[in-house]
Every structure is written in structure tokens, then in C-alpha cells.
Amino acid sequence: MKCPYCGQLEHKVLDSRPARDGEAVRRRRECEGCNRRFTTFEAPEKPRLFVVKRSGGREEFDQEKVLNGMVTACRKRPVALDDLREAALRVERDLFDTCEDEAPSCEVGDRVMRELYRLDPVAFVRFASVYREFEDPEEFAETVRRMRDSGPAGIVPLALIQAR
Ligand SMILES: [Zn+2]
């Protein structure tokens, strides 16, 4: 960062202290070029992620919306709301970890499908058929194969585990 007086890049920190109720750090610096002092503030950028829709439009990622979609898919299915909340949180974390600034909507949908595939096969089928708008059964079978083969190793729908 340049000194506001002379543009020199080298300066030393004289003092650091929390600012804005701990949300930022205020640093008093001294320029090594002109020896004048100035103050900097450092604060984390609010994480934001935009979802780019197939139409090209974009909207800010909304975890609540993801959760609502999963709740709808799980209507009358034996899936606990807490499990869905955790799943929505995993979707959010994974998106923020792997995408910078924006994510195509398919990245969101695929993650939701993967979570539902693990939680409840019926909910998965409901969600996938609306979201993917399958035109033929083979396309659907292919998606199921992809769910089975992708994601964390050994993902098997809970219902299948329980049936064993
Ligand atoms: Zn300076």
C-alpha cells in the first residue's frame, strides 16, 4: 500500500488496535520514505456470491432459498429439518470455498441434488426432475449414476443403508 503523502511502499507499523467493535484492525504506520504517519484500517470483506442463472441473470446466493427448495422436495418425507439445515450449510460452505464471486446455478443445483440423494431418494427424484427437466429416462438414469459416482466417497442413500 502506498504512503498517502509520498507514494512510498515501505512503512512500519507503530501500533495495531481493534476498531469498529472488533470488526476491523486500525494500524498506525510510519512511512520509511518521508517519515510521516498515517492510519490504515483492515477488515474482512463480506463474503458474497452471485448465482448466474441459465438465462444469464444473476442474483445473490441465498442459503434460505436453498433450504426452502430442499424442504419442498422433502414434503411428507421422513427427513429432519435439522438435517436439511446442515445440508444447506454444507452447500453454502462448499460453494463459497470453491467458487469465487459467482457460481453457475448448476453448481448450486448439483450440490443440492447430491445432498438429497444422500438424505432421501424420493426427495432426490422430486428435486432432480423439476430442476433438470429430464426429457427422457436415460437422462435421469445418467444423473443417478453421476450422483452415485461423484461427491465424497461411498455416498449411499440413507434409505438403502437402513434397508440392509
Ligand atoms: Zn511517505
Coordinates of C-alpha atoms and ligand atoms in Angstrom, one line a residue:
M1 CA 0.0 0.0 0.0
K2 CA 1.3 3.4 -0.9
C3 CA 2.1 6.2 1.6
P4 CA -0.7 8.8 1.1
Y5 CA 1.9 11.6 1.2
C6 CA 4.8 10.4 -1.0
G7 CA 3.7 7.1 -2.6
Q8 CA 6.5 5.1 -1.0
L9 CA 5.5 1.4 -0.4
E10 CA 7.7 0.7 2.6
H11 CA 6.4 1.7 6.0
K12 CA 6.5 0.3 9.5
V13 CA 3.6 -0.4 11.9
L14 CA 3.8 1.6 15.1
D15 CA 0.6 0.4 16.7
S16 CA -2.3 -2.0 16.0
R17 CA -5.6 -2.0 17.7
P18 CA -9.1 -3.3 17.2
A19 CA -11.5 -0.9 15.7
R20 CA -15.2 -0.8 14.8
D21 CA -16.2 -3.0 17.7
G22 CA -13.5 -5.6 16.8
E23 CA -14.6 -5.9 13.1
A24 CA -11.5 -4.2 11.9
V25 CA -7.9 -3.5 12.8
R26 CA -6.6 0.0 12.9
R27 CA -2.9 0.4 12.3
R28 CA -0.8 3.5 12.8
R29 CA 2.1 3.4 10.3
E30 CA 5.1 5.5 9.6
C31 CA 6.4 5.9 6.1
E32 CA 10.0 4.9 5.5
G33 CA 10.3 7.4 2.7
C34 CA 9.0 10.7 4.2
N35 CA 8.7 9.6 7.8
R36 CA 5.1 10.9 8.0
R37 CA 2.5 8.9 9.8
F38 CA -0.9 7.6 8.6
T39 CA -3.6 5.2 9.6
T40 CA -4.9 2.1 7.9
F41 CA -8.0 0.0 8.6
E42 CA -8.1 -3.7 7.7
A43 CA -11.4 -5.5 7.7
P44 CA -12.6 -8.8 6.1
E45 CA -14.6 -8.4 3.0
K46 CA -18.2 -9.6 3.5
P47 CA -18.3 -12.9 1.6
R48 CA -20.7 -12.6 -1.3
L49 CA -21.5 -15.0 -4.0
F50 CA -23.7 -14.5 -7.1
V51 CA -25.6 -17.2 -8.7
V52 CA -25.6 -17.0 -12.5
K53 CA -28.8 -18.4 -13.9
R54 CA -29.2 -20.2 -17.2
S55 CA -30.9 -17.1 -18.6
G56 CA -27.8 -15.1 -17.8
G57 CA -29.4 -13.2 -14.9
R58 CA -27.7 -13.2 -11.6
E59 CA -28.8 -13.0 -8.0
E60 CA -27.0 -13.1 -4.7
F61 CA -26.7 -16.6 -3.2
D62 CA -29.3 -17.2 -0.6
Q63 CA -29.0 -20.1 1.8
E64 CA -32.6 -19.7 2.8
K65 CA -33.7 -20.3 -0.7
V66 CA -31.6 -23.5 -0.9
L67 CA -33.2 -24.7 2.3
N68 CA -36.7 -23.9 1.1
G69 CA -36.1 -25.9 -2.1
M70 CA -35.0 -28.9 -0.1
V71 CA -37.8 -28.6 2.4
T72 CA -40.3 -28.6 -0.6
A73 CA -38.6 -31.7 -2.1
C74 CA -38.8 -33.4 1.3
R75 CA -42.5 -32.7 1.9
K76 CA -44.1 -35.6 3.8
R77 CA -40.8 -37.5 3.8
P78 CA -39.1 -38.7 7.0
V79 CA -36.3 -36.1 6.9
A80 CA -35.5 -34.0 9.9
L81 CA -35.4 -30.2 9.4
D82 CA -32.0 -30.1 11.2
D83 CA -30.5 -32.5 8.6
L84 CA -31.8 -30.2 5.9
R85 CA -30.3 -27.2 7.6
E86 CA -27.0 -28.9 7.9
A87 CA -27.2 -29.9 4.2
A88 CA -27.9 -26.3 3.2
L89 CA -25.0 -25.1 5.2
R90 CA -22.7 -27.7 3.5
V91 CA -23.9 -26.5 0.1
E92 CA -23.2 -22.9 1.1
R93 CA -19.7 -23.6 2.5
D94 CA -18.7 -25.8 -0.4
L95 CA -19.8 -23.1 -2.9
F96 CA -18.0 -20.3 -1.1
D97 CA -14.9 -22.5 -0.8
T98 CA -14.8 -23.5 -4.5
C99 CA -16.3 -20.5 -6.3
E100 CA -15.1 -17.0 -6.3
D101 CA -17.6 -14.2 -6.8
E102 CA -20.0 -16.2 -8.8
A103 CA -21.3 -19.7 -9.4
P104 CA -23.4 -21.0 -12.3
S105 CA -26.8 -22.2 -11.0
C106 CA -26.0 -25.8 -12.0
E107 CA -23.2 -25.8 -9.3
V108 CA -25.9 -25.0 -6.7
G109 CA -28.4 -27.5 -8.1
D110 CA -25.9 -30.3 -8.4
R111 CA -24.8 -29.9 -4.8
V112 CA -28.4 -29.8 -3.6
M113 CA -29.1 -33.0 -5.6
R114 CA -26.1 -34.7 -4.0
E115 CA -27.3 -33.8 -0.5
L116 CA -30.9 -35.0 -1.3
Y117 CA -29.6 -38.2 -2.9
R118 CA -27.9 -39.0 0.4
L119 CA -30.8 -38.0 2.6
D120 CA -33.9 -39.3 0.8
P121 CA -34.2 -41.0 -2.6
V122 CA -37.8 -39.8 -3.1
A123 CA -36.9 -36.2 -2.4
F124 CA -33.9 -36.5 -4.7
V125 CA -36.1 -37.7 -7.5
R126 CA -38.6 -34.9 -6.9
F127 CA -36.0 -32.2 -6.9
A128 CA -34.0 -33.6 -9.8
S129 CA -37.0 -34.0 -12.1
V130 CA -38.1 -30.4 -11.5
Y131 CA -34.6 -28.9 -11.6
R132 CA -33.2 -30.9 -14.5
E133 CA -36.4 -31.1 -16.6
F134 CA -35.5 -34.5 -17.9
E135 CA -36.6 -35.3 -21.3
D136 CA -36.0 -39.0 -21.3
P137 CA -35.5 -41.7 -18.7
E138 CA -31.9 -42.3 -19.8
E139 CA -31.0 -38.8 -18.9
F140 CA -32.4 -39.4 -15.5
A141 CA -30.5 -42.7 -15.1
E142 CA -27.3 -40.9 -16.1
T143 CA -27.9 -38.3 -13.4
V144 CA -28.4 -41.0 -10.8
R145 CA -25.2 -42.7 -11.9
R146 CA -23.4 -39.4 -11.6
M147 CA -24.7 -38.8 -8.1
R148 CA -23.6 -42.3 -7.2
D149 CA -20.1 -41.9 -8.6
S150 CA -19.4 -38.4 -7.6
G151 CA -19.0 -36.5 -4.4
P152 CA -17.5 -37.8 -1.2
A153 CA -16.6 -41.5 -1.5
G154 CA -19.1 -44.0 -0.6
I155 CA -22.2 -41.8 -0.7
V156 CA -25.2 -44.1 -0.5
P157 CA -28.8 -43.0 0.1
L158 CA -29.6 -43.4 3.8
A159 CA -32.7 -45.4 2.9
L160 CA -30.6 -48.0 1.2
I161 CA -28.3 -48.2 4.2
Q162 CA -31.2 -48.7 6.5
A163 CA -32.7 -51.4 4.3
R164 CA -29.6 -53.5 4.5
Ligands
ZN1 ZN 5.7 8.8 2.7

